[in-house]
Amino acid sequence: MQRIFSTLALVVVCLTTAGGQALRVGYYGETVTHYGLKAAYERSLHSYVKQRNRACKTFLFAPGLALYRHPANHYGMIISPEFAYRRIGRRGGMVEVGIAPAYFRYFLDAKTYKVADNGEFRRVPMAGGDAFLPTVSVGVGRDLSVRRTVPLMWFTRLNLMQQRPYNTSSLLRFSLEAGINLPLKKS
C-alpha cells in the first residue's frame, strides 16, 4: 500500500510541478561576505516517470536573475537562462545538473570619474562592466510533496562559472545557492 501511495504521489508531483511552472527563490553568494538573492522561473520542457524505480526525470528551462553585493567593491547582476536536468526519487530526494550561458553586469561601489576633453572630471553614472559568464551547476535537495502534503522543495546548488573577460584573461568563480522551489498554480 505504501508503494502504491508513493508512486501515485510521485506521478502527481511530476504532472503538477514538472508539467507546469515553479518559482525558485534563495540565497546566492560567492562567499559569506559576497551575499545576495536569486530568483528563477522554472518551466518544464519534458518530464517522465521511470517505471522501474518510480523516479521523476525532468528537463527544465529556468530564466533567472541573481543580485549580490561585494562590499566596498561592486554590486553584481547575473541574468542566466538555465537548462537543467532534475531527478526526483521515489522518496523525494532530488539531484540536478545544469548549464547557463549567463550575462554578468557589475556596478562599482564608489563614485567614478573620467576626464573630459576640456580636462575637467565628470562623474560616470552606473560605472562598471559587462562579461559573459558560462555556468555549470550541480544541486541536491528534497521534494517535500512526495512523502508529505507540503508543496515545497528545498535545494542547494554549487555553481562553477568562468567570467570572460576579466582584466586581460578570464576568472574562475564559484557560487552557492540555497533556497526553495514553490510550484505555481495553473490557471
PDB file of N, CA and C in Angstrom, residues 26-74:
ATOM      1  N   GLY A  26      16.067  32.017  -3.453  1.00  0.00           N
ATOM      2  CA  GLY A  26      17.004  31.649  -2.407  1.00  0.00           C
ATOM      3  C   GLY A  26      18.208  32.556  -2.293  1.00  0.00           C
ATOM      4  N   TYR A  27      19.071  32.190  -1.368  1.00  0.00           N
ATOM      5  CA  TYR A  27      20.337  32.875  -1.136  1.00  0.00           C
ATOM      6  C   TYR A  27      21.264  32.603  -2.315  1.00  0.00           C
ATOM      7  N   TYR A  28      22.036  33.613  -2.683  1.00  0.00           N
ATOM      8  CA  TYR A  28      23.039  33.466  -3.728  1.00  0.00           C
ATOM      9  C   TYR A  28      24.288  34.209  -3.274  1.00  0.00           C
ATOM     10  N   GLY A  29      25.409  33.548  -3.273  1.00  0.00           N
ATOM     11  CA  GLY A  29      26.628  34.248  -2.896  1.00  0.00           C
ATOM     12  C   GLY A  29      27.874  33.465  -3.226  1.00  0.00           C
ATOM     13  N   GLU A  30      28.966  34.208  -3.429  1.00  0.00           N
ATOM     14  CA  GLU A  30      30.252  33.567  -3.683  1.00  0.00           C
ATOM     15  C   GLU A  30      30.888  33.122  -2.377  1.00  0.00           C
ATOM     16  N   THR A  31      30.805  33.953  -1.389  1.00  0.00           N
ATOM     17  CA  THR A  31      31.283  33.619  -0.048  1.00  0.00           C
ATOM     18  C   THR A  31      30.265  34.207   0.917  1.00  0.00           C
ATOM     19  N   VAL A  32      30.527  34.083   2.187  1.00  0.00           N
ATOM     20  CA  VAL A  32      29.623  34.666   3.175  1.00  0.00           C
ATOM     21  C   VAL A  32      29.616  36.186   3.054  1.00  0.00           C
ATOM     22  N   THR A  33      30.734  36.776   2.662  1.00  0.00           N
ATOM     23  CA  THR A  33      30.811  38.230   2.556  1.00  0.00           C
ATOM     24  C   THR A  33      30.290  38.765   1.219  1.00  0.00           C
ATOM     25  N   HIS A  34      30.126  37.927   0.217  1.00  0.00           N
ATOM     26  CA  HIS A  34      29.561  38.344  -1.075  1.00  0.00           C
ATOM     27  C   HIS A  34      28.161  37.746  -1.157  1.00  0.00           C
ATOM     28  N   TYR A  35      27.209  38.406  -0.583  1.00  0.00           N
ATOM     29  CA  TYR A  35      25.874  37.868  -0.359  1.00  0.00           C
ATOM     30  C   TYR A  35      24.854  38.460  -1.330  1.00  0.00           C
ATOM     31  N   GLY A  36      23.784  37.694  -1.577  1.00  0.00           N
ATOM     32  CA  GLY A  36      22.737  38.192  -2.450  1.00  0.00           C
ATOM     33  C   GLY A  36      21.551  37.265  -2.518  1.00  0.00           C
ATOM     34  N   LEU A  37      20.696  37.504  -3.515  1.00  0.00           N
ATOM     35  CA  LEU A  37      19.481  36.719  -3.730  1.00  0.00           C
ATOM     36  C   LEU A  37      19.393  36.303  -5.192  1.00  0.00           C
ATOM     37  N   LYS A  38      18.702  35.191  -5.417  1.00  0.00           N
ATOM     38  CA  LYS A  38      18.462  34.745  -6.783  1.00  0.00           C
ATOM     39  C   LYS A  38      17.031  34.243  -6.891  1.00  0.00           C
ATOM     40  N   ALA A  39      16.395  34.557  -8.008  1.00  0.00           N
ATOM     41  CA  ALA A  39      15.049  34.067  -8.306  1.00  0.00           C
ATOM     42  C   ALA A  39      15.040  33.553  -9.734  1.00  0.00           C
ATOM     43  N   ALA A  40      14.306  32.469  -9.955  1.00  0.00           N
ATOM     44  CA  ALA A  40      14.189  31.903 -11.301  1.00  0.00           C
ATOM     45  C   ALA A  40      12.781  31.361 -11.492  1.00  0.00           C
ATOM     46  N   TYR A  41      12.322  31.437 -12.717  1.00  0.00           N
ATOM     47  CA  TYR A  41      11.018  30.899 -13.103  1.00  0.00           C
ATOM     48  C   TYR A  41      11.280  29.605 -13.863  1.00  0.00           C
ATOM     49  N   GLU A  42      10.910  28.476 -13.282  1.00  0.00           N
ATOM     50  CA  GLU A  42      11.172  27.181 -13.904  1.00  0.00           C
ATOM     51  C   GLU A  42       9.997  26.750 -14.766  1.00  0.00           C
ATOM     52  N   ARG A  43      10.327  26.212 -15.924  1.00  0.00           N
ATOM     53  CA  ARG A  43       9.313  25.685 -16.847  1.00  0.00           C
ATOM     54  C   ARG A  43       9.811  24.342 -17.357  1.00  0.00           C
ATOM     55  N   SER A  44       8.973  23.333 -17.274  1.00  0.00           N
ATOM     56  CA  SER A  44       9.348  22.001 -17.731  1.00  0.00           C
ATOM     57  C   SER A  44       9.313  21.927 -19.249  1.00  0.00           C
ATOM     58  N   LEU A  45      10.374  21.362 -19.832  1.00  0.00           N
ATOM     59  CA  LEU A  45      10.412  21.123 -21.267  1.00  0.00           C
ATOM     60  C   LEU A  45       9.948  19.701 -21.593  1.00  0.00           C
ATOM     61  N   HIS A  46      10.322  18.755 -20.730  1.00  0.00           N
ATOM     62  CA  HIS A  46       9.932  17.355 -20.905  1.00  0.00           C
ATOM     63  C   HIS A  46      10.061  16.653 -19.557  1.00  0.00           C
ATOM     64  N   SER A  47       9.101  15.791 -19.254  1.00  0.00           N
ATOM     65  CA  SER A  47       9.126  15.085 -17.982  1.00  0.00           C
ATOM     66  C   SER A  47       8.548  13.690 -18.166  1.00  0.00           C
ATOM     67  N   TYR A  48       9.105  12.732 -17.423  1.00  0.00           N
ATOM     68  CA  TYR A  48       8.568  11.372 -17.449  1.00  0.00           C
ATOM     69  C   TYR A  48       8.914  10.664 -16.150  1.00  0.00           C
ATOM     70  N   VAL A  49       8.160   9.603 -15.847  1.00  0.00           N
ATOM     71  CA  VAL A  49       8.401   8.788 -14.661  1.00  0.00           C
ATOM     72  C   VAL A  49       8.961   7.454 -15.115  1.00  0.00           C
ATOM     73  N   LYS A  50      10.106   7.091 -14.587  1.00  0.00           N
ATOM     74  CA  LYS A  50      10.743   5.804 -14.896  1.00  0.00           C
ATOM     75  C   LYS A  50      10.006   4.722 -14.100  1.00  0.00           C
ATOM     76  N   GLN A  51       9.437   3.736 -14.792  1.00  0.00           N
ATOM     77  CA  GLN A  51       8.624   2.717 -14.134  1.00  0.00           C
ATOM     78  C   GLN A  51       9.438   1.803 -13.222  1.00  0.00           C
ATOM     79  N   ARG A  52      10.678   1.527 -13.584  1.00  0.00           N
ATOM     80  CA  ARG A  52      11.484   0.583 -12.816  1.00  0.00           C
ATOM     81  C   ARG A  52      11.715   1.070 -11.384  1.00  0.00           C
ATOM     82  N   ASN A  53      12.081   2.335 -11.216  1.00  0.00           N
ATOM     83  CA  ASN A  53      12.374   2.841  -9.875  1.00  0.00           C
ATOM     84  C   ASN A  53      11.468   3.999  -9.449  1.00  0.00           C
ATOM     85  N   ARG A  54      10.462   4.318 -10.232  1.00  0.00           N
ATOM     86  CA  ARG A  54       9.477   5.363  -9.951  1.00  0.00           C
ATOM     87  C   ARG A  54      10.118   6.745  -9.760  1.00  0.00           C
ATOM     88  N   ALA A  55      11.210   7.001 -10.452  1.00  0.00           N
ATOM     89  CA  ALA A  55      11.879   8.297 -10.382  1.00  0.00           C
ATOM     90  C   ALA A  55      11.309   9.237 -11.440  1.00  0.00           C
ATOM     91  N   CYS A  56      11.090  10.479 -11.048  1.00  0.00           N
ATOM     92  CA  CYS A  56      10.593  11.504 -11.968  1.00  0.00           C
ATOM     93  C   CYS A  56      11.798  12.228 -12.554  1.00  0.00           C
ATOM     94  N   LYS A  57      11.901  12.230 -13.874  1.00  0.00           N
ATOM     95  CA  LYS A  57      13.018  12.876 -14.563  1.00  0.00           C
ATOM     96  C   LYS A  57      12.474  14.021 -15.404  1.00  0.00           C
ATOM     97  N   THR A  58      13.092  15.186 -15.256  1.00  0.00           N
ATOM     98  CA  THR A  58      12.574  16.394 -15.884  1.00  0.00           C
ATOM     99  C   THR A  58      13.699  17.200 -16.515  1.00  0.00           C
ATOM    100  N   PHE A  59      13.435  17.722 -17.702  1.00  0.00           N
ATOM    101  CA  PHE A  59      14.327  18.673 -18.355  1.00  0.00           C
ATOM    102  C   PHE A  59      13.670  20.043 -18.224  1.00  0.00           C
ATOM    103  N   LEU A  60      14.415  21.014 -17.691  1.00  0.00           N
ATOM    104  CA  LEU A  60      13.862  22.319 -17.341  1.00  0.00           C
ATOM    105  C   LEU A  60      14.535  23.462 -18.092  1.00  0.00           C
ATOM    106  N   PHE A  61      13.767  24.522 -18.280  1.00  0.00           N
ATOM    107  CA  PHE A  61      14.295  25.807 -18.704  1.00  0.00           C
ATOM    108  C   PHE A  61      13.941  26.788 -17.597  1.00  0.00           C
ATOM    109  N   ALA A  62      14.931  27.500 -17.075  1.00  0.00           N
ATOM    110  CA  ALA A  62      14.688  28.378 -15.929  1.00  0.00           C
ATOM    111  C   ALA A  62      15.435  29.704 -16.087  1.00  0.00           C
ATOM    112  N   PRO A  63      14.791  30.716 -16.687  1.00  0.00           N
ATOM    113  CA  PRO A  63      15.435  32.025 -16.720  1.00  0.00           C
ATOM    114  C   PRO A  63      15.491  32.597 -15.307  1.00  0.00           C
ATOM    115  N   GLY A  64      16.664  33.108 -14.928  1.00  0.00           N
ATOM    116  CA  GLY A  64      16.831  33.594 -13.564  1.00  0.00           C
ATOM    117  C   GLY A  64      17.589  34.901 -13.491  1.00  0.00           C
ATOM    118  N   LEU A  65      17.470  35.534 -12.331  1.00  0.00           N
ATOM    119  CA  LEU A  65      18.156  36.788 -12.048  1.00  0.00           C
ATOM    120  C   LEU A  65      18.773  36.701 -10.665  1.00  0.00           C
ATOM    121  N   ALA A  66      20.077  36.932 -10.576  1.00  0.00           N
ATOM    122  CA  ALA A  66      20.780  36.953  -9.298  1.00  0.00           C
ATOM    123  C   ALA A  66      21.345  38.349  -9.069  1.00  0.00           C
ATOM    124  N   LEU A  67      21.208  38.827  -7.852  1.00  0.00           N
ATOM    125  CA  LEU A  67      21.758  40.110  -7.439  1.00  0.00           C
ATOM    126  C   LEU A  67      22.588  39.872  -6.189  1.00  0.00           C
ATOM    127  N   TYR A  68      23.802  40.423  -6.156  1.00  0.00           N
ATOM    128  CA  TYR A  68      24.637  40.250  -4.975  1.00  0.00           C
ATOM    129  C   TYR A  68      25.480  41.491  -4.748  1.00  0.00           C
ATOM    130  N   ARG A  69      26.073  41.552  -3.567  1.00  0.00           N
ATOM    131  CA  ARG A  69      26.928  42.679  -3.210  1.00  0.00           C
ATOM    132  C   ARG A  69      28.291  42.186  -2.756  1.00  0.00           C
ATOM    133  N   HIS A  70      29.322  42.772  -3.335  1.00  0.00           N
ATOM    134  CA  HIS A  70      30.694  42.582  -2.872  1.00  0.00           C
ATOM    135  C   HIS A  70      31.045  43.897  -2.180  1.00  0.00           C
ATOM    136  N   PRO A  71      30.959  43.956  -0.829  1.00  0.00           N
ATOM    137  CA  PRO A  71      31.105  45.228  -0.116  1.00  0.00           C
ATOM    138  C   PRO A  71      32.395  45.966  -0.463  1.00  0.00           C
ATOM    139  N   ALA A  72      32.266  47.279  -0.612  1.00  0.00           N
ATOM    140  CA  ALA A  72      33.372  48.186  -0.924  1.00  0.00           C
ATOM    141  C   ALA A  72      34.029  47.864  -2.266  1.00  0.00           C
ATOM    142  N   ASN A  73      33.338  47.127  -3.140  1.00  0.00           N
ATOM    143  CA  ASN A  73      33.894  46.801  -4.451  1.00  0.00           C
ATOM    144  C   ASN A  73      32.842  47.010  -5.536  1.00  0.00           C
ATOM    145  N   HIS A  74      31.808  46.158  -5.564  1.00  0.00           N
ATOM    146  CA  HIS A  74      30.799  46.278  -6.613  1.00  0.00           C
ATOM    147  C   HIS A  74      29.487  45.592  -6.231  1.00  0.00           C
TER     148      HIS A  74
END
